[in-house]
mmCIF file of C-alpha atoms in Angstrom:
data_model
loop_
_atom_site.group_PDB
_atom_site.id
_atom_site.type_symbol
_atom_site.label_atom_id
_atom_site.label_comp_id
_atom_site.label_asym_id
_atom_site.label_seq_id
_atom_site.Cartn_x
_atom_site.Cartn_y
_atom_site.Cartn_z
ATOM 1 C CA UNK Q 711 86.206 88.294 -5.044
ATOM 2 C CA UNK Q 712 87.323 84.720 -6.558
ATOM 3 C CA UNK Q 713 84.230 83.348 -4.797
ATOM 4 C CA UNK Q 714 81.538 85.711 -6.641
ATOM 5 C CA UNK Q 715 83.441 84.946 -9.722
ATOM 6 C CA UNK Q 716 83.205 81.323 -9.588
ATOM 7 C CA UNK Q 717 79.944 81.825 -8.337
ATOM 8 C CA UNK Q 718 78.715 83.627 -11.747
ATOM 9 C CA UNK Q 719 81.458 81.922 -13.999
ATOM 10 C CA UNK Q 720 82.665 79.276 -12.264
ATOM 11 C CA UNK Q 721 80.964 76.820 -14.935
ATOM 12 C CA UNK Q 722 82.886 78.644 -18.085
ATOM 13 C CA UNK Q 723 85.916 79.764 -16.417
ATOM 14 C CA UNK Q 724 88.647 77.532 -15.055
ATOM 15 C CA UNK Q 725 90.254 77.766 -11.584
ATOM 16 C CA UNK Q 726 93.450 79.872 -13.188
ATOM 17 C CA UNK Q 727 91.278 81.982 -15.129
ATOM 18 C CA UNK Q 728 88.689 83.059 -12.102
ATOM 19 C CA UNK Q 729 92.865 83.279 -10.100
ATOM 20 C CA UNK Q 730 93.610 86.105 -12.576
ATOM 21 C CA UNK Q 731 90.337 87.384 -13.095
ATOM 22 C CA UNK Q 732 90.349 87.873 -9.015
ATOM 23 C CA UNK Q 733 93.693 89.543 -9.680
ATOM 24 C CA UNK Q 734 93.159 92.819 -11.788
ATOM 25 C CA UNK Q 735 89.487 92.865 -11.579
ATOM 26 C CA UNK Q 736 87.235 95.918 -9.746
ATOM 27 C CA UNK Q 737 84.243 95.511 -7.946
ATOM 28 C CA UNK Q 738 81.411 97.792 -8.580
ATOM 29 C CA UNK Q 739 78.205 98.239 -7.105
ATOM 30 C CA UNK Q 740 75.354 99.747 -8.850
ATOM 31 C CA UNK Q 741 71.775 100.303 -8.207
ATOM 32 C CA UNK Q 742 68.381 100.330 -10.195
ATOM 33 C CA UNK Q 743 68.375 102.908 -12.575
ATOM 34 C CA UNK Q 744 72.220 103.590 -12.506
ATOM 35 C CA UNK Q 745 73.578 104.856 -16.224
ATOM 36 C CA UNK Q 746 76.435 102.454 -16.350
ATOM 37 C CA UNK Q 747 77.839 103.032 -20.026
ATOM 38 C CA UNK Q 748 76.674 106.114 -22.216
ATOM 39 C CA UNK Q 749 76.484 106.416 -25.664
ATOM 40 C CA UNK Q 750 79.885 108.618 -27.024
ATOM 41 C CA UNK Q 751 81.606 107.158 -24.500
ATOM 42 C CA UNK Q 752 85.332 105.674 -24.514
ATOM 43 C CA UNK Q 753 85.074 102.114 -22.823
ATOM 44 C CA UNK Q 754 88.386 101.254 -21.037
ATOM 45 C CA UNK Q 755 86.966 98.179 -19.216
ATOM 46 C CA UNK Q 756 84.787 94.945 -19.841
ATOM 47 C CA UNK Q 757 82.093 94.511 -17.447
ATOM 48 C CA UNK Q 758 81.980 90.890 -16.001
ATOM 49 C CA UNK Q 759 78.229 90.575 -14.564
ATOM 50 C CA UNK Q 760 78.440 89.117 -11.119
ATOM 51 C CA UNK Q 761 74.500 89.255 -10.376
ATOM 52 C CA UNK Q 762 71.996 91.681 -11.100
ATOM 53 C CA UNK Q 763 70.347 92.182 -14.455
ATOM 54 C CA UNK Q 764 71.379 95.680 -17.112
ATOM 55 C CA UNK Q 765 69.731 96.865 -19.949
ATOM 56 C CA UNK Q 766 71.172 97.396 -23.072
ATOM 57 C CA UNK Q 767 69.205 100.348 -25.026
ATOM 58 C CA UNK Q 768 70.010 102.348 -28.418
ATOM 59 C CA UNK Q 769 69.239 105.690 -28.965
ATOM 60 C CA UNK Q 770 67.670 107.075 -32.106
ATOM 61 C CA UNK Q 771 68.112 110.609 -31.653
ATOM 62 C CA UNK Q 772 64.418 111.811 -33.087
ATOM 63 C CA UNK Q 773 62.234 108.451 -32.760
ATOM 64 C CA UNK Q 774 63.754 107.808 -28.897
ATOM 65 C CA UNK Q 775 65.425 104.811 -27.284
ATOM 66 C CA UNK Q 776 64.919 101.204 -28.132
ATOM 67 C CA UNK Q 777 65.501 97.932 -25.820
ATOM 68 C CA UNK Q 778 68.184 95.508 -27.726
ATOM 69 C CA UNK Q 779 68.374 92.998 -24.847
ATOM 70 C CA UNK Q 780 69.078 92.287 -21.197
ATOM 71 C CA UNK Q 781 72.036 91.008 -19.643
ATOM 72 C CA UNK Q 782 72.165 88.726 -16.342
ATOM 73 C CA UNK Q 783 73.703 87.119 -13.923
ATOM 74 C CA UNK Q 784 77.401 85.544 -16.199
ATOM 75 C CA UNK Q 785 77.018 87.448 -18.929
ATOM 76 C CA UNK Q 786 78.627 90.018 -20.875
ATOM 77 C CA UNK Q 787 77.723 92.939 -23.513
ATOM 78 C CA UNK Q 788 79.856 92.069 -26.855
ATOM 79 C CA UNK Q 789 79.363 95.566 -27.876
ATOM 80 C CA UNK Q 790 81.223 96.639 -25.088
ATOM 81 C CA UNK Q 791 83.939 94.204 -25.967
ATOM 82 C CA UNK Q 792 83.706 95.363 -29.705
ATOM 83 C CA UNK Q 793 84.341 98.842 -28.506
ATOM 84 C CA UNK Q 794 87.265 97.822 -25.859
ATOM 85 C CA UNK Q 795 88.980 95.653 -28.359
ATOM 86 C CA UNK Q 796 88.579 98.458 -31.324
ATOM 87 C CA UNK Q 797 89.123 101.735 -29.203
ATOM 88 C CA UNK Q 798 85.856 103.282 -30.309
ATOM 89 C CA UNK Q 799 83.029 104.818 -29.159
ATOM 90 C CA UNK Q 800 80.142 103.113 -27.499
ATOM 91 C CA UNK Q 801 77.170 103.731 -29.370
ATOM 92 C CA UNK Q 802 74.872 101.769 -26.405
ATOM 93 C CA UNK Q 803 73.998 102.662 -23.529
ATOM 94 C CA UNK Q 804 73.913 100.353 -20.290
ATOM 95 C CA UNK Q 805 71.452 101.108 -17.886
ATOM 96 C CA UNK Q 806 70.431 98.773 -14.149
ATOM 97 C CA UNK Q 807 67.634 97.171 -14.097
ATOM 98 C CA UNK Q 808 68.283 95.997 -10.500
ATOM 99 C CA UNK Q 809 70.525 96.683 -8.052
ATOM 100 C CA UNK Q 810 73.829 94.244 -8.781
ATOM 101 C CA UNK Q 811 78.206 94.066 -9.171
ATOM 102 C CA UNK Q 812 80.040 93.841 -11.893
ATOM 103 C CA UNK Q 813 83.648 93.134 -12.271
ATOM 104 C CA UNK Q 814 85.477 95.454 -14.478
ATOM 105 C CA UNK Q 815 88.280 94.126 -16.352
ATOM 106 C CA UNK Q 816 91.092 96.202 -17.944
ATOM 107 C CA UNK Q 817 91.521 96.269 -21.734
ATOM 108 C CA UNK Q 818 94.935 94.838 -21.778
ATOM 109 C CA UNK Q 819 94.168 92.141 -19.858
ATOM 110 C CA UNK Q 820 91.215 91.084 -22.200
ATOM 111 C CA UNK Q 821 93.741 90.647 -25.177
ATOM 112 C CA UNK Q 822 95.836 88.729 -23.074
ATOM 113 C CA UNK Q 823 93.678 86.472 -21.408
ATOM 114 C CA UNK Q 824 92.528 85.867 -25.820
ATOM 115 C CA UNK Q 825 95.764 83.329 -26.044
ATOM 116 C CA UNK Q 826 96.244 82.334 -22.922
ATOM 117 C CA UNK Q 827 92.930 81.215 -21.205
ATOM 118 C CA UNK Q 828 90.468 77.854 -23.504
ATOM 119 C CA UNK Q 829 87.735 79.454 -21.101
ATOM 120 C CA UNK Q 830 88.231 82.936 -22.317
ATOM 121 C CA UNK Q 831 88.675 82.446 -25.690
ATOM 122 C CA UNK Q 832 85.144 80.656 -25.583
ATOM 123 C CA UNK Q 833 83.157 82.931 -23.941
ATOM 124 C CA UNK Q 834 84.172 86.147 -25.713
ATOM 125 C CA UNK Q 835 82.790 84.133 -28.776
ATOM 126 C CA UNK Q 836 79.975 83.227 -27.409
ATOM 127 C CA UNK Q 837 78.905 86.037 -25.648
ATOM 128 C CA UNK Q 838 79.599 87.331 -29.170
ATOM 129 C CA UNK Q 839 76.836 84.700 -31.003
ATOM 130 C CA UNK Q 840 74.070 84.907 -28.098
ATOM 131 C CA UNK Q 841 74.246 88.993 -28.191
ATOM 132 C CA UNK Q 842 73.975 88.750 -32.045
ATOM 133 C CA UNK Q 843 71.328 86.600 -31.653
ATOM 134 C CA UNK Q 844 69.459 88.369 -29.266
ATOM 135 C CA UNK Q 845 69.901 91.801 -31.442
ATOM 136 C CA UNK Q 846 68.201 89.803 -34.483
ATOM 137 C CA UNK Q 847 65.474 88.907 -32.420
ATOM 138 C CA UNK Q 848 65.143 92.505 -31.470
ATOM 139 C CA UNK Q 849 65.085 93.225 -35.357
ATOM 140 C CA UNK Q 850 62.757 90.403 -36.215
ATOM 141 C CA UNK Q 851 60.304 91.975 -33.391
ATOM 142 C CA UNK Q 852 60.454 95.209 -35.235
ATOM 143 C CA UNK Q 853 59.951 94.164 -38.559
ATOM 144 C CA UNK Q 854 57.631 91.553 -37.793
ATOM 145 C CA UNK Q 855 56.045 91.758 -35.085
ATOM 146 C CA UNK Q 856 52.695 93.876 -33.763
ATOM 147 C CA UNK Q 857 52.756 95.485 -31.489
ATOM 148 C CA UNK Q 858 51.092 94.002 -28.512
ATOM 149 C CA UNK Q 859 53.400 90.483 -29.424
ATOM 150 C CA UNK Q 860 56.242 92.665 -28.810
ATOM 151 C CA UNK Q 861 54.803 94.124 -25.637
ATOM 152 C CA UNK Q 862 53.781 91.141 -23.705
ATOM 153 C CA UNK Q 863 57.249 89.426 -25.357
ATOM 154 C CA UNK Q 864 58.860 92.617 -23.184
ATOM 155 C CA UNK Q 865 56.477 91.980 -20.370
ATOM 156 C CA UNK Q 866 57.864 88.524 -20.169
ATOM 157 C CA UNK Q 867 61.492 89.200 -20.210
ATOM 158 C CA UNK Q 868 61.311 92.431 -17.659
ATOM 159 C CA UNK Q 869 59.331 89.490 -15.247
ATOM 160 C CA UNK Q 870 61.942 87.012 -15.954
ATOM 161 C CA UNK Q 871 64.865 89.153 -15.413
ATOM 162 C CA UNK Q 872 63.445 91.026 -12.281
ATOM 163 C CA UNK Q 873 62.545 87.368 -11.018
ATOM 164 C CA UNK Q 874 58.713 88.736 -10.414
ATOM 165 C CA UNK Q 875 55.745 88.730 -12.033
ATOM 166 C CA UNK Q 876 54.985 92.236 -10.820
ATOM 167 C CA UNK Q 877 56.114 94.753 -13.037
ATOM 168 C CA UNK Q 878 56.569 98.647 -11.487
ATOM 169 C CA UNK Q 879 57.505 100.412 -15.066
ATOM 170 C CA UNK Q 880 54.547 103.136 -16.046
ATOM 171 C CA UNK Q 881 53.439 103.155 -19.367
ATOM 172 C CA UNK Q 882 55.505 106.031 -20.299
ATOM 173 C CA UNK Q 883 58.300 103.850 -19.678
ATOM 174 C CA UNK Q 884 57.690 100.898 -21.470
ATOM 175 C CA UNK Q 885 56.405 103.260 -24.426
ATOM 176 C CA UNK Q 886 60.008 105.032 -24.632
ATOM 177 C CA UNK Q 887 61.421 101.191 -24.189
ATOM 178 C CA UNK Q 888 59.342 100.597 -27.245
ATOM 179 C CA UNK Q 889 59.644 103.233 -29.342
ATOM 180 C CA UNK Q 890 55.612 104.080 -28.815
ATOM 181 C CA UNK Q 891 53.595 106.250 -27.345
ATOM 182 C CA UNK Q 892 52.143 106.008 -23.969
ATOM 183 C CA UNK Q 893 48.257 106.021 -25.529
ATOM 184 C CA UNK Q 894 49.303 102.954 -27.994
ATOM 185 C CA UNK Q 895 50.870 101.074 -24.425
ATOM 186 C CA UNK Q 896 47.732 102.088 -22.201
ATOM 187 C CA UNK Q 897 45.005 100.617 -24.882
ATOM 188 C CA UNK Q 898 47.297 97.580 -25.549
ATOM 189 C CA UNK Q 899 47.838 96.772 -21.610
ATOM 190 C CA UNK Q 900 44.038 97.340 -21.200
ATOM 191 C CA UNK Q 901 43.412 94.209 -24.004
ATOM 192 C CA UNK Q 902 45.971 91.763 -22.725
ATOM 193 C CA UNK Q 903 43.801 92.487 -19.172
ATOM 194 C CA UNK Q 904 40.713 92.040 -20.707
ATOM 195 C CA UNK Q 905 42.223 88.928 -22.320
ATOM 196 C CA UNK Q 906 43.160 87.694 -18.767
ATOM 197 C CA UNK Q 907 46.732 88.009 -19.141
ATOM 198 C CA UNK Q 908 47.823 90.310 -17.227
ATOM 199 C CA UNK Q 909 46.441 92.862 -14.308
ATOM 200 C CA UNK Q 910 46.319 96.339 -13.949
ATOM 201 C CA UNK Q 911 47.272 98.207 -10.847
ATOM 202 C CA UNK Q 912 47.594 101.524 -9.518
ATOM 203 C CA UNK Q 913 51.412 101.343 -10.025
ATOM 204 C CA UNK Q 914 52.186 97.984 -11.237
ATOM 205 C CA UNK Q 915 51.316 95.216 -13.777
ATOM 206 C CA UNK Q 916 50.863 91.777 -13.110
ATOM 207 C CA UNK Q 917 51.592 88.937 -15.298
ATOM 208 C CA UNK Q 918 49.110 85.912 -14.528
ATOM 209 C CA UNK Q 919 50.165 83.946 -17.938
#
């Protein structure tokens, strides 16, 4: 396990750290599509991200679900930690993008690790500042953004994350992602391939920009 760790965190984390990470940490494997935190839910463990690539979504409970951001490959979800570290209820939910492990580390240990561990203390902050970051870009993109910016901006990031430029989400998918409908997805996927940007297939879009 110390090996995937270093592998993923290896240029955060120092050699003790990844030692006690290794220690109290559990493996789990997920696959695409797996519901890996719900909203409601109690969070007794902070996911470490060893590879693969999860989305984070909210859930309006009329309007639908809404993409905040993705995580990858040495990252973690700072809501998560806000919920371990505060005993509350997620109000996220985690879902896999790809197949991938992540490294689940108990609550206590988290505090611990706070005053012990440079390496820690540093990334718990700034996993805190990039996920704030990220969730005012997703507000920016709501408030100021059209539509079809914010789709081929989602486009891009799905690509980038899935390391592809083929794209298997239908349009009913990206719609809910979006907080659209399916018609407003289908005409604005239709432009950008008139526009050269992308391509249409039976069951997959293609980024060529």
């Amino acid at each position: 396990m110390e090996q995937l760790l270093k592998e993923a965190y290896g240029n955060v984390f120092e050699p003790a750290l990844l030692t006690d990470i290794a220690n109290v940490a559990t493996l789990v494997d997920f696959k695409e599509g797996d519901h890996l935190i719900e909203i409601g839910q109690y969070i007794r463990q902070m996911p470490l991200l060893i590879n693969g690539a999860i989305k984070i979504i909210r859930e309006d409970r009329q309007e639908g679900e809404l993409l905040l951001y993705f995580l990858e490959k040495g990252d973690t979800c700072a809501m998560t930690l806000a919920c371990c570290l505060g005993d509350t209820k997620s109000e996220i939910r985690a879902v896999a993008e790809t197949r991938g492990t992540v490294a689940m580390i108990p609550i206590g240990k988290m505090e611990e690790w706070l005053g012990k561990h440079k390496g820690w203390r540093n990334f718990v902050f700034s996993s805190y500042n990039k996920r704030l970051s990220e969730m005012l870009s997703a507000i920016d993109n709501l408030a100021f953004m059209k539509m079809d910016e914010r789709l081929l901006s989602y486009l891009k990031e799905k690509s980038k994350v899935n390391q592809s430029k083929v794209i298997t989400n239908t349009h009913q998918e990206i719609a809910y992602e979006l907080n659209t409908s399916r018609v407003v997805i289908s005409r604005l996927l239709k432009a950008l391939e008139n526009e050269g940007i992308i391509k249409l297939n039976r069951n997959t879009i293609e980024l060529l920009k």
